[in-house]
mmCIF file with all atom_site columns, C-alpha atoms in Angstrom:
data_model
loop_
_atom_site.group_PDB
_atom_site.id
_atom_site.type_symbol
_atom_site.label_atom_id
_atom_site.label_alt_id
_atom_site.label_comp_id
_atom_site.label_asym_id
_atom_site.label_entity_id
_atom_site.label_seq_id
_atom_site.pdbx_PDB_ins_code
_atom_site.Cartn_x
_atom_site.Cartn_y
_atom_site.Cartn_z
_atom_site.occupancy
_atom_site.B_iso_or_equiv
_atom_site.pdbx_formal_charge
_atom_site.auth_seq_id
_atom_site.auth_comp_id
_atom_site.auth_asym_id
_atom_site.auth_atom_id
_atom_site.pdbx_PDB_model_num
ATOM 1   C CA . MET A 1 1   ? -14.854 11.626  -0.039  1.00 0.00 ? 226 MET A CA 1
ATOM 2   C CA . ALA A 1 2   ? -15.998 9.035   2.566   1.00 0.00 ? 227 ALA A CA 1
ATOM 3   C CA . ASP A 1 3   ? -17.194 10.004  6.242   1.00 0.00 ? 228 ASP A CA 1
ATOM 4   C CA . THR A 1 4   ? -19.014 8.116   8.735   1.00 0.00 ? 229 THR A CA 1
ATOM 5   C CA . SER A 1 5   ? -19.011 9.019   12.317  1.00 0.00 ? 230 SER A CA 1
ATOM 6   C CA . GLY A 1 6   ? -15.379 10.542  12.696  1.00 0.00 ? 231 GLY A CA 1
ATOM 7   C CA . LEU A 1 7   ? -14.158 8.272   9.941   1.00 0.00 ? 232 LEU A CA 1
ATOM 8   C CA . SER A 1 8   ? -13.036 9.716   6.740   1.00 0.00 ? 233 SER A CA 1
ATOM 9   C CA . VAL A 1 9   ? -10.978 9.392   3.595   1.00 0.00 ? 234 VAL A CA 1
ATOM 10  C CA . ARG A 1 10  ? -9.502  12.185  1.582   1.00 0.00 ? 235 ARG A CA 1
ATOM 11  C CA . GLU A 1 11  ? -7.042  13.185  -0.928  1.00 0.00 ? 236 GLU A CA 1
ATOM 12  C CA . ALA A 1 12  ? -3.303  13.164  0.593   1.00 0.00 ? 237 ALA A CA 1
ATOM 13  C CA . HIS A 1 13  ? -1.558  16.490  0.502   1.00 0.00 ? 238 HIS A CA 1
ATOM 14  C CA . ALA A 1 14  ? 2.497   17.174  1.094   1.00 0.00 ? 239 ALA A CA 1
ATOM 15  C CA . SER A 1 15  ? 1.589   18.140  4.421   1.00 0.00 ? 240 SER A CA 1
ATOM 16  C CA . ASP A 1 16  ? 0.527   14.499  5.261   1.00 0.00 ? 241 ASP A CA 1
ATOM 17  C CA . ALA A 1 17  ? 3.882   13.093  4.503   1.00 0.00 ? 242 ALA A CA 1
ATOM 18  C CA . GLU A 1 18  ? 4.837   12.502  8.192   1.00 0.00 ? 243 GLU A CA 1
ATOM 19  C CA . SER A 1 19  ? 1.557   10.856  8.944   1.00 0.00 ? 244 SER A CA 1
ATOM 20  C CA . ILE A 1 20  ? 1.599   8.562   6.159   1.00 0.00 ? 245 ILE A CA 1
ATOM 21  C CA . ALA A 1 21  ? 5.148   7.258   6.842   1.00 0.00 ? 246 ALA A CA 1
ATOM 22  C CA . GLN A 1 22  ? 4.143   6.899   10.440  1.00 0.00 ? 247 GLN A CA 1
ATOM 23  C CA . VAL A 1 23  ? 0.962   4.824   9.269   1.00 0.00 ? 248 VAL A CA 1
ATOM 24  C CA . GLN A 1 24  ? 3.362   2.785   7.260   1.00 0.00 ? 249 GLN A CA 1
ATOM 25  C CA . VAL A 1 25  ? 6.034   1.704   9.455   1.00 0.00 ? 250 VAL A CA 1
ATOM 26  C CA . ARG A 1 26  ? 3.567   1.030   12.008  1.00 0.00 ? 251 ARG A CA 1
ATOM 27  C CA . ALA A 1 27  ? 1.248   -1.146  9.807   1.00 0.00 ? 252 ALA A CA 1
ATOM 28  C CA . TRP A 1 28  ? 4.431   -3.028  8.718   1.00 0.00 ? 253 TRP A CA 1
ATOM 29  C CA . ARG A 1 29  ? 5.267   -3.708  12.435  1.00 0.00 ? 254 ARG A CA 1
ATOM 30  C CA . GLU A 1 30  ? 1.782   -4.817  13.011  1.00 0.00 ? 255 GLU A CA 1
ATOM 31  C CA . THR A 1 31  ? 1.666   -7.169  10.006  1.00 0.00 ? 256 THR A CA 1
ATOM 32  C CA . TYR A 1 32  ? 4.998   -8.296  9.084   1.00 0.00 ? 257 TYR A CA 1
ATOM 33  C CA . SER A 1 33  ? 6.789   -8.305  12.703  1.00 0.00 ? 258 SER A CA 1
ATOM 34  C CA . GLY A 1 34  ? 8.647   -11.613 12.659  1.00 0.00 ? 259 GLY A CA 1
ATOM 35  C CA . VAL A 1 35  ? 8.627   -11.617 8.814   1.00 0.00 ? 260 VAL A CA 1
ATOM 36  C CA . LEU A 1 36  ? 10.536  -8.606  7.889   1.00 0.00 ? 261 LEU A CA 1
ATOM 37  C CA . ALA A 1 37  ? 13.894  -7.612  9.724   1.00 0.00 ? 262 ALA A CA 1
ATOM 38  C CA . ASP A 1 38  ? 13.596  -4.932  12.555  1.00 0.00 ? 263 ASP A CA 1
ATOM 39  C CA . GLN A 1 39  ? 15.227  -2.351  10.276  1.00 0.00 ? 264 GLN A CA 1
ATOM 40  C CA . TYR A 1 40  ? 12.126  -1.903  8.613   1.00 0.00 ? 265 TYR A CA 1
ATOM 41  C CA . PHE A 1 41  ? 10.456  -0.616  11.698  1.00 0.00 ? 266 PHE A CA 1
ATOM 42  C CA . SER A 1 42  ? 13.471  1.756   12.720  1.00 0.00 ? 267 SER A CA 1
ATOM 43  C CA . ALA A 1 43  ? 13.568  5.251   13.456  1.00 0.00 ? 268 ALA A CA 1
ATOM 44  C CA . ALA A 1 44  ? 15.871  5.366   10.390  1.00 0.00 ? 269 ALA A CA 1
ATOM 45  C CA . ALA A 1 45  ? 12.988  3.481   8.282   1.00 0.00 ? 270 ALA A CA 1
ATOM 46  C CA . LEU A 1 46  ? 10.458  6.313   9.473   1.00 0.00 ? 271 LEU A CA 1
ATOM 47  C CA . LEU A 1 47  ? 12.812  8.902   8.207   1.00 0.00 ? 272 LEU A CA 1
ATOM 48  C CA . ARG A 1 48  ? 13.115  7.462   4.994   1.00 0.00 ? 273 ARG A CA 1
ATOM 49  C CA . ARG A 1 49  ? 9.492   6.930   4.379   1.00 0.00 ? 274 ARG A CA 1
ATOM 50  C CA . THR A 1 50  ? 8.652   10.298  5.601   1.00 0.00 ? 275 THR A CA 1
ATOM 51  C CA . GLN A 1 51  ? 11.216  11.959  3.263   1.00 0.00 ? 276 GLN A CA 1
ATOM 52  C CA . PHE A 1 52  ? 9.949   9.539   0.580   1.00 0.00 ? 277 PHE A CA 1
ATOM 53  C CA . TRP A 1 53  ? 6.460   10.429  0.984   1.00 0.00 ? 278 TRP A CA 1
ATOM 54  C CA . SER A 1 54  ? 7.366   14.243  1.168   1.00 0.00 ? 279 SER A CA 1
ATOM 55  C CA . ARG A 1 55  ? 8.839   14.061  -2.221  1.00 0.00 ? 280 ARG A CA 1
ATOM 56  C CA . TYR A 1 56  ? 6.207   12.054  -3.941  1.00 0.00 ? 281 TYR A CA 1
ATOM 57  C CA . LEU A 1 57  ? 3.206   14.131  -2.510  1.00 0.00 ? 282 LEU A CA 1
ATOM 58  C CA . SER A 1 58  ? 4.963   17.407  -3.754  1.00 0.00 ? 283 SER A CA 1
ATOM 59  C CA . LEU A 1 59  ? 5.470   16.147  -7.243  1.00 0.00 ? 284 LEU A CA 1
ATOM 60  C CA . GLU A 1 60  ? 3.130   18.257  -9.887  1.00 0.00 ? 285 GLU A CA 1
ATOM 61  C CA . PRO A 1 61  ? 1.636   16.664  -11.899 1.00 0.00 ? 286 PRO A CA 1
ATOM 62  C CA . LYS A 1 62  ? 0.957   13.903  -9.353  1.00 0.00 ? 287 LYS A CA 1
ATOM 63  C CA . PRO A 1 63  ? 2.319   10.542  -10.470 1.00 0.00 ? 288 PRO A CA 1
ATOM 64  C CA . GLY A 1 64  ? -0.617  8.631   -9.016  1.00 0.00 ? 289 GLY A CA 1
ATOM 65  C CA . ARG A 1 65  ? -3.474  8.908   -6.358  1.00 0.00 ? 290 ARG A CA 1
ATOM 66  C CA . VAL A 1 66  ? -2.834  8.815   -2.767  1.00 0.00 ? 291 VAL A CA 1
ATOM 67  C CA . VAL A 1 67  ? -5.612  8.973   -0.170  1.00 0.00 ? 292 VAL A CA 1
ATOM 68  C CA . ILE A 1 68  ? -5.227  9.020   3.700   1.00 0.00 ? 293 ILE A CA 1
ATOM 69  C CA . ALA A 1 69  ? -7.835  7.434   6.033   1.00 0.00 ? 294 ALA A CA 1
ATOM 70  C CA . GLU A 1 70  ? -8.592  9.428   9.379   1.00 0.00 ? 295 GLU A CA 1
ATOM 71  C CA . SER A 1 71  ? -10.457 8.412   12.588  1.00 0.00 ? 296 SER A CA 1
ATOM 72  C CA . GLY A 1 72  ? -11.107 11.058  14.736  1.00 0.00 ? 297 GLY A CA 1
ATOM 73  C CA . GLY A 1 73  ? -8.860  13.361  12.943  1.00 0.00 ? 298 GLY A CA 1
ATOM 74  C CA . GLU A 1 74  ? -5.952  11.012  13.201  1.00 0.00 ? 299 GLU A CA 1
ATOM 75  C CA . ALA A 1 75  ? -4.416  9.101   10.162  1.00 0.00 ? 300 ALA A CA 1
ATOM 76  C CA . VAL A 1 76  ? -4.941  5.378   10.514  1.00 0.00 ? 301 VAL A CA 1
ATOM 77  C CA . GLY A 1 77  ? -4.260  4.517   6.692   1.00 0.00 ? 302 GLY A CA 1
ATOM 78  C CA . PHE A 1 78  ? -3.609  5.155   3.218   1.00 0.00 ? 303 PHE A CA 1
ATOM 79  C CA . ALA A 1 79  ? -3.447  4.047   -0.351  1.00 0.00 ? 304 ALA A CA 1
ATOM 80  C CA . ASN A 1 80  ? -1.614  4.867   -3.384  1.00 0.00 ? 305 ASN A CA 1
ATOM 81  C CA . SER A 1 81  ? -2.285  3.878   -7.021  1.00 0.00 ? 306 SER A CA 1
ATOM 82  C CA . GLY A 1 82  ? -0.793  4.645   -10.161 1.00 0.00 ? 307 GLY A CA 1
ATOM 83  C CA . ALA A 1 83  ? 0.473   3.772   -14.000 1.00 0.00 ? 308 ALA A CA 1
ATOM 84  C CA . ALA A 1 84  ? 1.555   0.140   -13.575 1.00 0.00 ? 309 ALA A CA 1
ATOM 85  C CA . HIS A 1 85  ? 5.263   0.955   -14.839 1.00 0.00 ? 310 HIS A CA 1
ATOM 86  C CA . GLY A 1 86  ? 8.483   1.062   -13.002 1.00 0.00 ? 311 GLY A CA 1
ATOM 87  C CA . PRO A 1 87  ? 10.130  -1.565  -10.933 1.00 0.00 ? 312 PRO A CA 1
ATOM 88  C CA . ASP A 1 88  ? 7.652   -1.490  -8.025  1.00 0.00 ? 313 ASP A CA 1
ATOM 89  C CA . ALA A 1 89  ? 5.005   -2.320  -10.186 1.00 0.00 ? 314 ALA A CA 1
ATOM 90  C CA . GLU A 1 90  ? 6.596   -4.580  -12.494 1.00 0.00 ? 315 GLU A CA 1
ATOM 91  C CA . HIS A 1 91  ? 9.267   -6.534  -10.313 1.00 0.00 ? 316 HIS A CA 1
ATOM 92  C CA . GLY A 1 92  ? 10.625  -7.544  -13.551 1.00 0.00 ? 317 GLY A CA 1
ATOM 93  C CA . PHE A 1 93  ? 7.542   -8.708  -15.090 1.00 0.00 ? 318 PHE A CA 1
ATOM 94  C CA . PRO A 1 94  ? 5.503   -6.704  -17.910 1.00 0.00 ? 319 PRO A CA 1
ATOM 95  C CA . PRO A 1 95  ? 2.327   -5.270  -16.606 1.00 0.00 ? 320 PRO A CA 1
ATOM 96  C CA . VAL A 1 96  ? -0.810  -6.822  -17.356 1.00 0.00 ? 321 VAL A CA 1
ATOM 97  C CA . ARG A 1 97  ? -3.216  -3.837  -16.352 1.00 0.00 ? 322 ARG A CA 1
ATOM 98  C CA . PRO A 1 98  ? -2.857  -0.257  -16.909 1.00 0.00 ? 323 PRO A CA 1
ATOM 99  C CA . LEU A 1 99  ? -3.459  0.427   -13.227 1.00 0.00 ? 324 LEU A CA 1
ATOM 100 C CA . HIS A 1 100 ? -1.013  -0.452  -10.149 1.00 0.00 ? 325 HIS A CA 1
ATOM 101 C CA . LEU A 1 101 ? -2.023  -0.774  -6.534  1.00 0.00 ? 326 LEU A CA 1
ATOM 102 C CA . PHE A 1 102 ? 1.234   0.266   -5.045  1.00 0.00 ? 327 PHE A CA 1
ATOM 103 C CA . SER A 1 103 ? 0.134   0.390   -1.389  1.00 0.00 ? 328 SER A CA 1
ATOM 104 C CA . ILE A 1 104 ? -2.724  0.127   1.023   1.00 0.00 ? 329 ILE A CA 1
ATOM 105 C CA . TYR A 1 105 ? -2.191  0.127   4.894   1.00 0.00 ? 330 TYR A CA 1
ATOM 106 C CA . LEU A 1 106 ? -4.585  0.094   7.637   1.00 0.00 ? 331 LEU A CA 1
ATOM 107 C CA . LEU A 1 107 ? -3.669  0.273   11.359  1.00 0.00 ? 332 LEU A CA 1
ATOM 108 C CA . ALA A 1 108 ? -5.069  -2.692  13.229  1.00 0.00 ? 333 ALA A CA 1
ATOM 109 C CA . THR A 1 109 ? -7.267  -0.346  15.248  1.00 0.00 ? 334 THR A CA 1
ATOM 110 C CA . ALA A 1 110 ? -9.005  0.605   12.194  1.00 0.00 ? 335 ALA A CA 1
ATOM 111 C CA . GLN A 1 111 ? -9.506  -2.689  10.342  1.00 0.00 ? 336 GLN A CA 1
ATOM 112 C CA . ARG A 1 112 ? -13.324 -3.745  9.934   1.00 0.00 ? 337 ARG A CA 1
ATOM 113 C CA . SER A 1 113 ? -14.215 -0.253  10.004  1.00 0.00 ? 338 SER A CA 1
ATOM 114 C CA . GLY A 1 114 ? -14.894 0.179   6.198   1.00 0.00 ? 339 GLY A CA 1
ATOM 115 C CA . LEU A 1 115 ? -11.971 2.527   5.635   1.00 0.00 ? 340 LEU A CA 1
ATOM 116 C CA . GLY A 1 116 ? -9.976  -0.097  3.898   1.00 0.00 ? 341 GLY A CA 1
ATOM 117 C CA . GLN A 1 117 ? -12.709 -0.495  1.313   1.00 0.00 ? 342 GLN A CA 1
ATOM 118 C CA . SER A 1 118 ? -13.233 3.146   0.937   1.00 0.00 ? 343 SER A CA 1
ATOM 119 C CA . MET A 1 119 ? -9.555  3.743   0.292   1.00 0.00 ? 344 MET A CA 1
ATOM 120 C CA . LEU A 1 120 ? -9.360  0.669   -2.186  1.00 0.00 ? 345 LEU A CA 1
ATOM 121 C CA . ASP A 1 121 ? -12.497 2.242   -4.047  1.00 0.00 ? 346 ASP A CA 1
ATOM 122 C CA . ALA A 1 122 ? -10.972 5.730   -3.898  1.00 0.00 ? 347 ALA A CA 1
ATOM 123 C CA . VAL A 1 123 ? -7.652  4.788   -5.347  1.00 0.00 ? 348 VAL A CA 1
ATOM 124 C CA . LEU A 1 124 ? -9.011  2.325   -8.101  1.00 0.00 ? 349 LEU A CA 1
ATOM 125 C CA . GLY A 1 125 ? -12.733 2.623   -8.474  1.00 0.00 ? 350 GLY A CA 1
ATOM 126 C CA . ASP A 1 126 ? -13.749 -0.451  -10.314 1.00 0.00 ? 351 ASP A CA 1
ATOM 127 C CA . ALA A 1 127 ? -10.949 -0.128  -12.908 1.00 0.00 ? 352 ALA A CA 1
ATOM 128 C CA . PRO A 1 128 ? -8.661  -3.081  -14.051 1.00 0.00 ? 353 PRO A CA 1
ATOM 129 C CA . ALA A 1 129 ? -5.720  -2.988  -11.867 1.00 0.00 ? 354 ALA A CA 1
ATOM 130 C CA . GLN A 1 130 ? -2.820  -5.268  -10.735 1.00 0.00 ? 355 GLN A CA 1
ATOM 131 C CA . LEU A 1 131 ? -0.909  -5.225  -7.289  1.00 0.00 ? 356 LEU A CA 1
ATOM 132 C CA . TRP A 1 132 ? 1.477   -7.503  -5.537  1.00 0.00 ? 357 TRP A CA 1
ATOM 133 C CA . VAL A 1 133 ? 0.989   -9.134  -2.025  1.00 0.00 ? 358 VAL A CA 1
ATOM 134 C CA . LEU A 1 134 ? 3.191   -10.939 0.312   1.00 0.00 ? 359 LEU A CA 1
ATOM 135 C CA . ARG A 1 135 ? 2.484   -14.743 0.105   1.00 0.00 ? 360 ARG A CA 1
ATOM 136 C CA . GLY A 1 136 ? 1.222   -15.668 3.463   1.00 0.00 ? 361 GLY A CA 1
ATOM 137 C CA . ASN A 1 137 ? -0.809  -12.563 3.955   1.00 0.00 ? 362 ASN A CA 1
ATOM 138 C CA . ASP A 1 138 ? -4.032  -14.247 4.112   1.00 0.00 ? 363 ASP A CA 1
ATOM 139 C CA . ARG A 1 139 ? -5.972  -11.237 5.466   1.00 0.00 ? 364 ARG A CA 1
ATOM 140 C CA . ALA A 1 140 ? -5.027  -9.033  2.609   1.00 0.00 ? 365 ALA A CA 1
ATOM 141 C CA . ILE A 1 141 ? -5.350  -11.680 -0.301  1.00 0.00 ? 366 ILE A CA 1
ATOM 142 C CA . ALA A 1 142 ? -8.898  -12.605 1.219   1.00 0.00 ? 367 ALA A CA 1
ATOM 143 C CA . PHE A 1 143 ? -9.636  -8.688  0.970   1.00 0.00 ? 368 PHE A CA 1
ATOM 144 C CA . TYR A 1 144 ? -8.438  -8.351  -2.475  1.00 0.00 ? 369 TYR A CA 1
ATOM 145 C CA . ALA A 1 145 ? -10.493 -11.500 -3.607  1.00 0.00 ? 370 ALA A CA 1
ATOM 146 C CA . ARG A 1 146 ? -13.724 -10.056 -2.324  1.00 0.00 ? 371 ARG A CA 1
ATOM 147 C CA . ASN A 1 147 ? -12.913 -6.942  -4.584  1.00 0.00 ? 372 ASN A CA 1
ATOM 148 C CA . GLY A 1 148 ? -12.339 -9.463  -7.643  1.00 0.00 ? 373 GLY A CA 1
ATOM 149 C CA . PHE A 1 149 ? -8.674  -9.828  -7.813  1.00 0.00 ? 374 PHE A CA 1
ATOM 150 C CA . VAL A 1 150 ? -7.086  -13.199 -8.520  1.00 0.00 ? 375 VAL A CA 1
ATOM 151 C CA . ALA A 1 151 ? -3.726  -14.497 -8.266  1.00 0.00 ? 376 ALA A CA 1
ATOM 152 C CA . ASP A 1 152 ? -2.577  -14.878 -11.903 1.00 0.00 ? 377 ASP A CA 1
ATOM 153 C CA . GLY A 1 153 ? 0.407   -17.139 -11.206 1.00 0.00 ? 378 GLY A CA 1
ATOM 154 C CA . VAL A 1 154 ? 3.327   -14.951 -11.463 1.00 0.00 ? 379 VAL A CA 1
ATOM 155 C CA . GLN A 1 155 ? 5.558   -14.558 -8.278  1.00 0.00 ? 380 GLN A CA 1
ATOM 156 C CA . TYR A 1 156 ? 8.387   -12.150 -7.506  1.00 0.00 ? 381 TYR A CA 1
ATOM 157 C CA . VAL A 1 157 ? 11.062  -13.349 -5.317  1.00 0.00 ? 382 VAL A CA 1
ATOM 158 C CA . ASP A 1 158 ? 12.884  -10.554 -3.128  1.00 0.00 ? 383 ASP A CA 1
ATOM 159 C CA . ASP A 1 159 ? 16.699  -11.131 -4.181  1.00 0.00 ? 384 ASP A CA 1
ATOM 160 C CA . SER A 1 160 ? 17.757  -9.687  -0.768  1.00 0.00 ? 385 SER A CA 1
ATOM 161 C CA . ASP A 1 161 ? 15.511  -12.101 1.061   1.00 0.00 ? 386 ASP A CA 1
ATOM 162 C CA . PRO A 1 162 ? 14.388  -15.206 -0.757  1.00 0.00 ? 387 PRO A CA 1
ATOM 163 C CA . THR A 1 163 ? 11.892  -16.097 1.858   1.00 0.00 ? 388 THR A CA 1
ATOM 164 C CA . LEU A 1 164 ? 10.128  -12.930 0.878   1.00 0.00 ? 389 LEU A CA 1
ATOM 165 C CA . VAL A 1 165 ? 7.768   -13.986 -2.334  1.00 0.00 ? 390 VAL A CA 1
ATOM 166 C CA . GLU A 1 166 ? 5.019   -11.369 -3.541  1.00 0.00 ? 391 GLU A CA 1
ATOM 167 C CA . LEU A 1 167 ? 2.143   -12.640 -5.540  1.00 0.00 ? 392 LEU A CA 1
ATOM 168 C CA . ARG A 1 168 ? 0.754   -10.663 -8.460  1.00 0.00 ? 393 ARG A CA 1
ATOM 169 C CA . MET A 1 169 ? -3.199  -10.364 -8.274  1.00 0.00 ? 394 MET A CA 1
ATOM 170 C CA . ILE A 1 170 ? -4.971  -8.826  -11.122 1.00 0.00 ? 395 ILE A CA 1
ATOM 171 C CA . ARG A 1 171 ? -8.664  -7.909  -12.000 1.00 0.00 ? 396 ARG A CA 1
#
């Protein structure tokens, strides 16, 4: 895939589960500290994410595409896309695109390196797709807008925390 002076994006493997989980929990802390409860950043959360990614990356056939971004051989990001069905893609609303961006996370130290764009391109290409983004995450919303995504007016309010509102974006 992409490789520029120590930066690379490649297909993720089952052996990457722990690295992906570490990036996810750390990126949540960097991005959502003060928004999400501390339980999202705990050792228990890291264990749950590691177990999830271990199971997911071991599935055959793969239910979607997962790539990992590395800088100097260390994981600094990942992205995951797949068919736009199931609760995480739908949030109670019928999908409007066949492809869904489930996650894209890049540690703050690696932002503005081009890795985010490389990961998005690797898992979506230029295909029509949909995604959910937390309202108020202006940096992510701007990134998606630069890639042709627009909010379609559909919002999901998290039952467990009504202050968490996700916007659906499509292209």
